[in-house]
Coordinates of C-alpha atoms and ligand atoms in Angstrom, one line a residue:
M812 CA 227.0 34.2 165.7
I813 CA 230.5 35.2 164.9
N814 CA 230.7 38.6 163.8
Y815 CA 234.0 38.3 161.9
K816 CA 234.6 41.8 161.4
Q817 CA 234.3 42.7 165.3
E818 CA 236.1 39.5 166.2
I819 CA 238.9 40.5 164.1
A820 CA 239.2 43.9 165.0
K821 CA 239.1 43.0 168.4
I822 CA 242.5 41.0 167.7
L823 CA 243.9 43.8 165.6
D824 CA 243.1 46.2 168.5
D825 CA 245.5 45.0 170.8
K826 CA 248.3 45.4 168.1
L827 CA 247.3 48.8 167.2
V828 CA 246.9 50.9 170.0
D829 CA 246.1 54.2 167.9
L830 CA 243.1 53.1 166.3
S831 CA 239.7 52.6 167.9
L832 CA 237.8 49.2 167.7
E833 CA 235.6 50.9 165.3
E834 CA 238.2 52.5 163.2
I835 CA 239.5 49.2 162.6
E836 CA 236.7 47.2 161.9
N837 CA 235.6 50.3 159.4
M838 CA 239.0 49.8 157.6
L839 CA 238.5 46.1 157.0
E840 CA 237.8 44.9 153.5
I841 CA 236.1 42.2 151.8
P842 CA 238.5 41.4 148.7
A843 CA 236.4 41.0 145.8
D844 CA 238.8 38.3 144.7
S845 CA 238.4 35.6 147.3
K846 CA 241.8 34.5 146.5
M847 CA 243.0 37.8 148.5
G848 CA 241.4 36.1 151.4
D849 CA 238.3 36.8 153.3
F850 CA 239.0 39.8 155.0
A851 CA 241.7 42.4 154.1
F852 CA 243.6 45.2 156.4
P853 CA 245.2 48.0 154.6
C854 CA 248.2 49.4 156.3
F855 CA 248.6 52.7 154.7
K856 CA 247.0 54.6 157.5
L857 CA 249.6 53.4 160.2
A858 CA 252.7 54.5 158.1
R859 CA 253.0 58.0 159.5
T860 CA 252.0 56.8 163.5
L861 CA 254.6 53.8 163.2
R862 CA 256.9 55.5 161.2
K863 CA 257.6 52.6 159.1
A864 CA 256.4 51.4 155.3
P865 CA 253.2 49.8 155.2
P866 CA 254.3 46.5 153.7
L867 CA 256.6 46.4 156.8
I868 CA 253.8 46.9 159.1
A869 CA 251.6 44.4 157.2
K870 CA 254.5 41.8 157.6
D871 CA 254.7 42.7 161.8
I872 CA 251.0 42.5 162.2
V873 CA 250.7 38.9 160.1
A874 CA 253.3 37.7 162.4
Q875 CA 251.2 38.4 165.4
L876 CA 248.0 36.7 163.8
E877 CA 249.8 33.4 162.9
G878 CA 248.3 30.8 165.1
N879 CA 245.0 32.4 165.8
A880 CA 242.5 29.8 165.6
L881 CA 240.3 32.1 163.6
F882 CA 242.4 31.9 160.7
E883 CA 243.3 29.1 158.4
K884 CA 245.9 31.5 156.9
V885 CA 247.3 34.9 157.1
E886 CA 249.6 36.6 154.8
A887 CA 251.4 39.9 153.9
V888 CA 250.8 40.9 150.3
N889 CA 251.9 44.3 149.6
A890 CA 250.8 46.8 152.2
Y891 CA 247.7 44.5 152.9
V892 CA 247.1 41.6 155.9
N893 CA 245.0 39.2 153.9
M894 CA 243.2 36.9 156.0
F895 CA 241.3 33.6 155.4
I896 CA 239.3 32.4 158.1
S897 CA 238.8 28.9 159.3
K898 CA 236.3 27.0 157.0
E899 CA 235.8 24.6 159.7
M900 CA 234.8 27.1 162.3
L901 CA 232.7 29.0 159.9
L902 CA 230.9 25.9 159.0
K903 CA 230.5 25.0 162.7
N904 CA 229.2 28.3 163.5
T905 CA 226.9 29.0 160.7
V906 CA 225.3 25.7 161.2
E907 CA 224.8 26.1 164.9
S908 CA 223.3 29.6 164.9
T909 CA 220.8 28.3 162.0
F910 CA 219.8 25.3 164.2
E911 CA 219.3 27.5 167.5
M912 CA 217.7 30.5 165.9
G913 CA 215.3 28.4 163.5
A914 CA 212.7 31.1 162.1
D915 CA 214.5 33.8 163.6
F916 CA 217.8 33.3 162.1
G917 CA 218.8 36.6 159.9
K918 CA 216.9 38.9 162.3
S919 CA 218.8 41.0 164.9
Q920 CA 217.7 44.0 167.2
I921 CA 219.9 46.4 165.9
G922 CA 216.0 48.7 165.6
E923 CA 215.0 48.0 169.0
G924 CA 213.4 51.0 170.5
K925 CA 212.6 53.0 167.1
T926 CA 209.8 53.2 165.3
V927 CA 209.6 53.3 161.5
V928 CA 206.4 54.4 159.4
I929 CA 205.8 53.0 156.2
D930 CA 203.2 54.3 153.9
Y931 CA 202.6 51.7 151.1
S932 CA 200.2 50.5 148.6
S933 CA 197.8 53.4 149.1
P934 CA 195.7 53.0 146.1
N935 CA 193.0 55.4 144.9
I936 CA 189.6 54.6 146.0
A937 CA 186.8 53.7 143.2
K938 CA 189.7 53.2 140.9
P939 CA 190.9 49.6 140.1
F940 CA 193.5 48.2 141.8
H941 CA 195.5 47.8 139.0
I942 CA 199.2 46.2 137.9
G943 CA 200.5 49.5 138.5
H944 CA 199.8 49.2 142.5
I945 CA 201.9 46.1 142.9
R946 CA 205.2 47.8 143.0
S947 CA 204.4 49.9 146.1
T948 CA 202.5 47.3 147.8
V949 CA 204.9 44.4 147.4
I950 CA 207.8 46.7 148.3
G951 CA 206.5 48.5 151.2
N952 CA 205.5 45.1 152.6
A953 CA 208.9 43.9 152.1
L954 CA 210.3 46.9 153.8
Y955 CA 208.2 46.2 156.5
K956 CA 209.3 42.6 157.1
I957 CA 213.0 43.7 156.7
Y958 CA 212.6 46.5 159.2
D959 CA 210.9 44.1 161.7
A960 CA 213.5 41.5 161.4
L961 CA 215.5 44.4 162.7
G962 CA 213.8 44.8 165.8
Y963 CA 212.3 48.2 164.7
D964 CA 208.7 48.7 165.7
V965 CA 206.4 49.0 162.3
V966 CA 203.5 51.1 161.7
R967 CA 202.4 50.2 158.4
I968 CA 199.9 53.0 156.7
N969 CA 197.5 52.6 153.9
H970 CA 197.0 56.0 153.2
L971 CA 194.1 55.3 150.7
G972 CA 193.3 58.1 148.2
D973 CA 189.8 58.8 149.5
Y974 CA 189.6 62.4 148.9
G975 CA 190.1 65.0 146.5
T976 CA 188.6 66.7 143.4
Q977 CA 188.3 62.8 141.6
F978 CA 185.5 62.1 144.1
G979 CA 183.7 65.5 142.6
K980 CA 184.2 63.9 139.0
M981 CA 182.9 60.5 140.0
I982 CA 179.6 61.6 142.1
C983 CA 179.0 64.1 139.0
A984 CA 179.2 61.3 136.6
Y985 CA 177.3 58.9 138.8
R986 CA 174.4 61.5 139.1
K987 CA 174.2 62.1 135.2
W988 CA 175.1 58.6 133.9
G989 CA 175.0 56.0 136.7
N990 CA 172.6 53.5 138.2
K991 CA 173.0 52.0 141.3
E992 CA 172.3 48.2 140.2
D993 CA 175.5 48.3 137.9
V994 CA 177.6 49.5 141.0
E995 CA 176.3 46.9 143.2
R996 CA 176.9 44.4 140.5
E997 CA 180.3 45.7 139.8
P998 CA 181.8 48.5 141.6
I999 CA 184.9 48.9 140.3
K1000 CA 184.9 48.4 136.8
T1001 CA 181.3 50.4 136.7
L1002 CA 183.0 53.5 138.7
L1003 CA 185.8 53.0 136.4
S1004 CA 183.6 53.3 133.5
Y1005 CA 182.0 56.8 134.6
Y1006 CA 185.3 58.1 135.5
T1007 CA 186.6 57.4 132.1
K1008 CA 183.4 58.7 130.6
F1009 CA 183.7 61.9 132.8
H1010 CA 187.0 62.8 131.5
E1011 CA 185.6 62.2 127.8
E1012 CA 183.0 64.8 128.2
A1013 CA 185.0 66.7 130.3
E1014 CA 186.8 67.4 126.9
K1015 CA 184.2 68.4 125.2
D1016 CA 182.4 70.6 127.8
P1017 CA 185.0 72.0 130.2
S1018 CA 182.3 73.1 132.5
L1019 CA 181.9 69.7 133.7
D1020 CA 185.2 70.2 135.4
D1021 CA 184.0 73.1 137.3
E1022 CA 180.5 71.4 138.1
A1023 CA 182.8 68.3 139.8
R1024 CA 184.9 71.0 141.7
D1025 CA 181.9 72.5 143.2
I1026 CA 180.8 68.9 144.5
F1027 CA 184.1 68.3 145.9
A1028 CA 183.7 71.3 147.9
A1029 CA 180.4 70.3 149.1
L1030 CA 181.7 67.0 150.2
E1031 CA 184.6 68.5 152.0
N1032 CA 181.9 70.7 153.9
G1033 CA 180.0 67.5 155.1
A1034 CA 176.9 68.0 152.6
K1035 CA 175.0 64.3 153.6
E1036 CA 174.0 62.8 150.2
E1037 CA 177.8 63.7 148.8
V1038 CA 179.3 62.4 152.2
A1039 CA 177.0 59.0 151.7
L1040 CA 178.0 58.2 148.1
W1041 CA 181.5 58.7 149.2
Q1042 CA 181.1 56.6 151.9
W1043 CA 179.7 53.7 149.6
F1044 CA 182.5 54.4 146.8
R1045 CA 185.0 53.9 150.1
D1046 CA 183.5 50.8 151.2
E1047 CA 182.7 48.9 148.1
S1048 CA 186.7 49.8 146.9
L1049 CA 187.9 48.4 150.1
K1050 CA 186.1 45.3 149.7
E1051 CA 188.2 44.8 146.5
F1052 CA 191.4 45.9 147.7
N1053 CA 191.0 43.3 150.6
R1054 CA 190.4 40.7 148.2
V1055 CA 193.9 41.3 146.9
Y1056 CA 195.6 41.8 150.5
E1057 CA 194.5 38.6 151.3
M1058 CA 195.6 37.2 148.3
L1059 CA 199.0 38.4 149.3
D1060 CA 198.8 38.1 152.9
I1061 CA 199.3 41.6 153.5
S1062 CA 197.9 43.9 155.8
F1063 CA 198.0 47.3 157.7
D1064 CA 197.9 48.6 161.0
S1065 CA 195.9 51.9 160.0
Y1066 CA 193.6 52.6 157.0
N1067 CA 193.9 56.3 157.3
G1068 CA 193.6 57.7 154.2
E1069 CA 193.5 61.4 152.9
S1070 CA 190.1 61.8 154.2
F1071 CA 191.2 61.4 157.9
Y1072 CA 193.0 64.4 157.7
S1073 CA 190.0 66.5 156.3
D1074 CA 189.3 67.9 159.8
K1075 CA 193.0 68.3 160.5
M1076 CA 193.7 70.9 157.8
P1077 CA 192.3 74.4 158.9
A1078 CA 194.7 74.3 161.7
V1079 CA 197.7 73.3 159.5
I1080 CA 196.6 75.9 156.7
Q1081 CA 196.5 78.2 160.2
E1082 CA 199.9 77.6 160.9
L1083 CA 201.4 78.0 157.4
R1084 CA 199.8 81.3 157.9
D1085 CA 201.1 81.9 161.4
K1086 CA 204.4 81.3 160.2
A1087 CA 204.5 83.5 157.3
L1088 CA 204.8 80.9 154.8
L1089 CA 201.6 81.3 152.8
V1090 CA 201.4 83.7 149.9
P1091 CA 198.0 84.6 147.5
S1092 CA 198.6 83.7 144.1
Q1093 CA 195.7 84.2 141.5
G1094 CA 193.2 83.5 143.8
T1095 CA 194.9 80.5 145.5
E1096 CA 197.5 80.4 148.6
I1097 CA 201.0 78.8 147.7
V1098 CA 204.1 78.0 149.6
E1099 CA 207.1 79.4 147.4
L1100 CA 209.9 77.2 147.1
E1101 CA 211.3 78.3 143.7
Q1102 CA 214.5 79.7 145.7
F1103 CA 215.0 76.1 146.8
G1104 CA 215.1 74.7 143.1
L1105 CA 211.8 73.5 143.6
T1106 CA 208.1 74.3 142.1
D1107 CA 205.8 76.2 144.4
A1108 CA 203.3 74.4 146.1
P1109 CA 199.6 75.3 146.0
I1110 CA 198.0 74.7 149.3
V1111 CA 194.7 75.8 149.0
K1112 CA 192.7 76.2 146.2
A1113 CA 190.4 79.4 144.8
N1114 CA 187.3 77.7 146.2
G1115 CA 189.0 76.8 149.5
S1116 CA 189.8 73.4 149.1
S1117 CA 192.6 71.6 150.2
L1118 CA 194.7 69.7 148.0
Y1119 CA 197.1 66.7 148.1
I1120 CA 200.0 68.2 149.3
T1121 CA 198.0 70.3 152.3
R1122 CA 196.6 66.5 153.5
D1123 CA 200.2 65.0 153.3
I1124 CA 201.5 67.8 155.5
A1125 CA 198.8 67.5 158.1
A1126 CA 199.5 63.4 157.7
A1127 CA 203.5 63.9 158.5
I1128 CA 202.7 66.3 161.7
Y1129 CA 200.0 63.6 162.7
R1130 CA 202.3 60.9 162.1
K1131 CA 205.2 62.3 164.3
N1132 CA 202.7 62.9 167.5
T1133 CA 201.0 59.5 167.0
Y1134 CA 204.3 57.8 166.6
D1135 CA 207.0 59.6 167.4
F1136 CA 209.0 58.2 164.1
Y1137 CA 212.3 57.5 163.9
K1138 CA 212.0 57.1 160.0
D1139 CA 208.8 58.4 157.8
I1140 CA 209.0 56.2 154.6
Y1141 CA 206.9 56.9 151.6
V1142 CA 206.7 54.1 149.0
V1143 CA 205.4 55.9 146.1
A1144 CA 206.1 56.1 142.6
S1145 CA 209.4 58.3 141.1
Q1146 CA 206.7 60.3 139.4
Q1147 CA 205.6 62.1 143.1
N1148 CA 209.5 62.6 143.6
L1149 CA 209.1 66.7 143.2
H1150 CA 205.8 66.0 145.5
F1151 CA 208.1 64.5 148.2
Q1152 CA 210.5 67.0 147.9
Q1153 CA 208.1 69.9 148.5
L1154 CA 206.6 68.1 151.5
K1155 CA 210.2 67.6 153.1
K1156 CA 210.9 71.3 152.6
I1157 CA 207.8 72.5 153.8
I1158 CA 208.1 70.7 156.8
E1159 CA 211.4 72.0 157.3
L1160 CA 210.2 75.6 156.5
M1161 CA 207.7 75.1 159.3
G1162 CA 210.7 74.6 161.4
Y1163 CA 210.6 71.1 162.2
D1164 CA 213.6 69.4 162.9
W1165 CA 212.5 65.9 162.0
A1166 CA 212.2 66.9 158.4
D1167 CA 215.0 64.8 157.5
K1168 CA 213.5 61.8 158.7
I1169 CA 211.1 61.9 155.8
E1170 CA 212.3 59.3 153.5
H1171 CA 210.4 58.9 149.8
V1172 CA 211.5 55.5 148.6
P1173 CA 210.7 56.0 144.9
F1174 CA 210.4 53.2 142.3
G1175 CA 210.1 53.0 138.4
L1176 CA 207.1 52.3 136.2
V1177 CA 205.4 48.7 135.4
S1178 CA 204.2 48.9 131.6
L1179 CA 202.4 46.0 129.8
E1180 CA 204.0 44.7 126.7
E1181 CA 201.8 46.3 124.6
G1182 CA 202.4 50.0 126.5
T1183 CA 201.9 51.8 129.5
M1184 CA 198.5 51.7 131.1
S1185 CA 196.4 54.8 131.9
T1186 CA 193.5 54.7 134.4
R1187 CA 191.8 57.5 132.6
H1188 CA 191.6 55.5 129.2
G1189 CA 190.4 52.7 131.0
R1190 CA 192.8 50.3 129.6
V1191 CA 193.9 48.6 132.8
V1192 CA 195.4 45.3 133.7
F1193 CA 193.7 44.4 137.4
L1194 CA 196.3 43.0 139.7
E1195 CA 193.7 40.5 141.3
D1196 CA 193.3 39.1 137.3
V1197 CA 197.0 38.8 137.6
L1198 CA 197.3 37.0 140.6
N1199 CA 194.7 34.5 139.7
H1200 CA 195.9 33.9 136.3
A1201 CA 199.6 33.1 138.0
V1202 CA 198.0 30.6 140.2
D1203 CA 195.9 28.8 137.5
K1204 CA 198.9 28.5 135.5
T1205 CA 201.1 27.2 138.3
R1206 CA 198.1 25.2 139.2
E1207 CA 198.5 23.4 135.7
I1208 CA 202.6 22.7 136.1
I1209 CA 202.0 21.3 139.8
K1210 CA 199.6 18.9 138.1
D1211 CA 202.3 17.9 135.5
K1212 CA 204.8 17.1 137.8
G1213 CA 202.7 15.2 140.1
V1214 CA 205.2 15.5 143.3
V1215 CA 202.4 17.3 145.1
T1216 CA 199.2 15.3 145.9
E1217 CA 197.2 16.9 148.7
N1218 CA 196.5 20.7 148.7
I1219 CA 197.4 21.3 144.9
D1220 CA 195.3 24.8 145.3
E1221 CA 197.3 25.8 148.4
T1222 CA 200.7 24.9 146.7
A1223 CA 199.1 26.8 143.5
A1224 CA 198.7 29.8 145.6
M1225 CA 202.3 30.0 147.5
V1226 CA 203.9 29.5 144.2
G1227 CA 202.1 31.5 141.8
I1228 CA 201.5 34.3 143.9
G1229 CA 205.0 34.3 145.2
A1230 CA 206.3 34.0 141.6
V1231 CA 204.7 37.5 141.0
V1232 CA 206.1 39.1 144.6
F1233 CA 209.4 37.5 143.9
N1234 CA 210.0 39.1 140.2
E1235 CA 208.6 42.4 141.7
L1236 CA 211.5 42.3 144.4
S1237 CA 213.9 40.8 141.8
N1238 CA 215.3 44.3 140.2
N1239 CA 216.4 47.5 141.4
R1240 CA 213.2 49.4 142.5
I1241 CA 214.3 52.5 140.7
K1242 CA 214.2 50.4 137.2
D1243 CA 211.4 50.5 134.8
Y1244 CA 210.1 47.2 133.7
V1245 CA 207.7 45.7 131.5
F1246 CA 205.6 43.0 132.8
S1247 CA 205.3 39.7 131.4
Y1248 CA 203.7 36.9 132.4
D1249 CA 206.2 34.6 130.9
K1250 CA 209.0 35.8 132.7
V1251 CA 207.3 35.9 135.7
L1252 CA 206.2 32.8 135.8
N1253 CA 209.5 31.3 134.1
F1254 CA 210.0 28.3 136.8
D1255 CA 214.0 28.1 135.7
G1256 CA 216.3 30.9 136.0
E1257 CA 216.6 33.4 138.9
T1258 CA 212.8 33.3 139.8
G1259 CA 210.8 32.6 142.9
P1260 CA 209.8 29.1 141.7
Y1261 CA 213.4 28.2 141.5
V1262 CA 214.2 29.2 144.9
Q1263 CA 211.0 27.9 146.5
Y1264 CA 211.6 24.5 144.5
T1265 CA 215.3 24.5 145.8
H1266 CA 213.6 25.1 149.4
A1267 CA 211.5 22.2 149.2
R1268 CA 214.2 19.9 147.8
A1269 CA 216.2 20.5 150.8
L1270 CA 213.1 19.4 152.8
S1271 CA 212.9 16.2 150.4
V1272 CA 216.7 15.3 151.2
L1273 CA 216.1 15.3 154.7
R1274 CA 212.8 13.3 154.5
K1275 CA 214.4 10.6 152.7
A1276 CA 217.5 10.6 155.2
G1277 CA 215.1 9.9 157.6
V1278 CA 217.0 11.7 160.2
E1279 CA 214.5 13.4 162.7
D1280 CA 216.3 15.3 164.8
I1281 CA 219.9 16.2 164.3
D1282 CA 222.3 16.4 167.2
L1283 CA 224.7 18.9 166.3
S1284 CA 227.1 17.5 169.4
K1285 CA 227.7 14.9 167.1
I1286 CA 228.8 16.6 163.8
D1287 CA 232.2 16.3 162.6
Y1288 CA 232.3 19.4 160.5
S1289 CA 236.0 18.2 158.9
Y1290 CA 233.6 16.0 156.5
L1291 CA 232.5 19.3 154.8
K1292 CA 235.5 20.1 153.1
G1293 CA 234.6 21.2 149.5
E1294 CA 234.3 24.4 148.2
A1295 CA 230.9 24.0 147.3
A1296 CA 230.2 23.5 151.3
T1297 CA 232.1 26.1 152.6
N1298 CA 230.3 28.9 149.7
L1299 CA 227.0 27.5 150.7
A1300 CA 227.7 28.3 154.5
M1301 CA 229.1 31.6 153.8
D1302 CA 225.8 32.3 152.0
I1303 CA 223.9 31.4 155.0
Y1304 CA 226.2 33.4 157.3
K1305 CA 225.6 36.4 155.3
L1306 CA 221.9 36.4 155.4
P1307 CA 221.8 38.5 158.9
E1308 CA 224.2 41.8 157.0
V1309 CA 222.5 41.2 153.7
I1310 CA 219.0 42.3 155.8
V1311 CA 220.9 45.4 157.7
E1312 CA 221.9 46.3 153.9
A1313 CA 218.8 46.0 152.4
A1314 CA 217.4 48.2 155.1
S1315 CA 219.8 50.8 154.8
K1316 CA 219.1 51.3 151.1
N1317 CA 215.7 50.8 151.4
E1318 CA 216.2 48.0 149.0
P1319 CA 214.7 44.9 149.1
S1320 CA 216.6 43.2 145.8
V1321 CA 219.4 43.2 148.0
V1322 CA 217.8 40.5 150.0
T1323 CA 216.4 38.8 146.6
R1324 CA 219.3 38.7 145.2
H1325 CA 221.0 36.9 147.8
V1326 CA 218.6 34.5 148.2
V1327 CA 218.9 33.5 144.2
D1328 CA 222.4 33.1 145.5
L1329 CA 222.2 31.1 148.5
A1330 CA 219.9 28.8 146.0
Q1331 CA 222.4 28.4 143.6
S1332 CA 225.1 27.5 146.1
F1333 CA 222.6 25.1 147.7
N1334 CA 222.0 23.4 144.2
K1335 CA 225.9 23.6 144.1
F1336 CA 226.3 21.7 146.7
Y1337 CA 223.4 19.3 146.4
H1338 CA 224.6 18.3 142.8
D1339 CA 228.8 17.8 143.6
E1340 CA 228.5 16.5 146.9
H1341 CA 226.6 13.0 147.1
I1342 CA 224.6 13.5 150.6
L1343 CA 223.2 10.4 151.3
V1344 CA 226.3 8.2 151.6
E1345 CA 227.2 5.3 153.3
N1346 CA 229.4 6.7 155.8
E1347 CA 227.1 8.0 158.7
D1348 CA 229.1 10.7 160.1
E1349 CA 229.6 12.1 156.9
K1350 CA 225.9 12.1 156.0
L1351 CA 224.9 13.8 159.1
A1352 CA 227.4 16.4 158.8
K1353 CA 226.1 16.9 155.2
L1354 CA 222.5 16.9 156.4
A1355 CA 223.1 19.3 159.1
L1356 CA 224.2 22.0 156.3
V1357 CA 221.3 21.2 154.2
K1358 CA 219.3 21.8 157.0
A1359 CA 220.7 25.1 157.8
G1360 CA 220.6 26.3 154.0
Q1361 CA 217.1 25.3 154.0
I1362 CA 216.1 27.2 157.0
A1363 CA 218.1 30.2 155.6
I1364 CA 216.3 29.9 152.3
K1365 CA 213.1 30.3 154.1
N1366 CA 213.9 33.0 156.1
G1367 CA 214.8 34.7 153.3
L1368 CA 212.0 33.7 151.2
N1369 CA 209.6 34.8 154.3
I1370 CA 211.4 38.3 154.6
L1371 CA 210.1 39.0 150.9
G1372 CA 206.8 38.1 151.6
V1373 CA 207.1 34.6 149.9
K1374 CA 205.8 31.6 151.0
A1375 CA 208.2 28.4 151.0
P1376 CA 206.1 25.2 150.5
E1377 CA 207.7 22.0 151.9
K1378 CA 206.8 20.0 148.7
M1379 CA 206.6 21.0 145.3
Ligands
LIG2436 N1 197.2 57.7 146.5 C1 198.3 57.9 145.9 C2 198.6 57.3 144.4 O1 197.8 56.2 144.2 C3 199.7 57.3 146.3 C4 199.5 58.1 148.0 C5 200.9 58.0 148.5 N2 201.0 58.5 150.1 C6 201.1 59.5 150.4 N3 201.1 59.9 151.7 N4 201.0 60.4 149.8 O2 199.2 58.0 143.8

């Protein structure tokens, strides 16, 4: 595919001896108003070396660029050279690239040879997999697909919260008020009720907290009975998590959670001690971070137990040694900003030069329409229920429409789950948002179902046309003159760049928004231009663009972890 910036830089490089290719490329601008061209080159910087007024330089450059096939028009406006690219060339190049690359259109190899570790989802064992977890799970999965599309090796890690004092509480509660049959019948909901009860009782009787702490210490020391209970809770929980991952079609390369690091902690603590970073503080041991504008980080508890951050230090070192990462990304709520700042600082203080490769990718809160949810008080909405509900509602809508007659369940799953995922990725991740079924399942507007429907519409036009294979050598692109066609081609053309941008910001919503633009451009083309016209050549040219659009939309959706049904 033509890389316009590179091509333009190459042309200008011959004329501008003092600037490197890269410098020219970085100076090229994309004007906000398309009346000023597709690309613009500002000449201010050249005034000194060329000893000429910038508007005159612009005029000179224009004179040299005129007649180049890449452009339709080049003009000097004040100190700028405004370049209008040849629309026919853009259309031809875009259609040919999408056809040639197919499912790979949008991908590139800029990350080749580099490994990115992404820690996402990472729910806590024996706690519900609730609507709040959707954010890390879905954003993390989209980031995985984005980095993967750029050729990076990605290691997907589910850092399960399968360790810590909460297991002391859970075991304590189970022993006091629990029974096996209830847990087996309905594991997580039952365990959650014990957990809730524990907190209610502990408010009245704080000695319960001490008891739970001792149980956790026993667990950490490998006490048989405690370990067995813990393992049982973990297994049951994973069953439930995996049901949700299956619905979302999400998988991981590693489920090494917090417990995995329990035997790696003594060495880490020793290392911190050797590096004189551990300071005793009221029976605990901490790393002092106040001089860095952070809060001190407790590393070892009074009873010798480790903490969440201790395990994260061990995990970061383990990941560096195991994967030699280029980036170590954590997709975790912004409530944990301090935790990750502390982690990064401690790794830096330990003398590791890869501390700056640690990247916390935070996101805002989800709340329900009636208020925020809290595991502690037992008011929670299970993600599985949300997904099932979305699928059920979608099934009704699809049945009403009557277009899909076979595999209705499969389509309902793709659309219903796709709707939830797409909605999740629609806004800037850092924003808080309120979850509402009505919004998620709204099939009009800037939603997943709207984009999916556009994709299905494109396929339906192609089916109706009855053209099996489009022979690109026969296409006359001059039939695609209208603005709608150019805009659609431009949006298709931009997909690969958009994916690069999304990775650089760790922001999947960049892709989501572009996919919506793409669908809107497609629909504009579809409505403005009659596609199945009499003239065979014109029809074929239009169908080629329809197919290019369909490929781009499908690939864009897939990058987000959303499926594109063929009929809707
Ligand atoms: N289990 C944690 C939670 O639910 C998230 C863990 C994130 N990953 C990490 N390496 N700290 O809040």
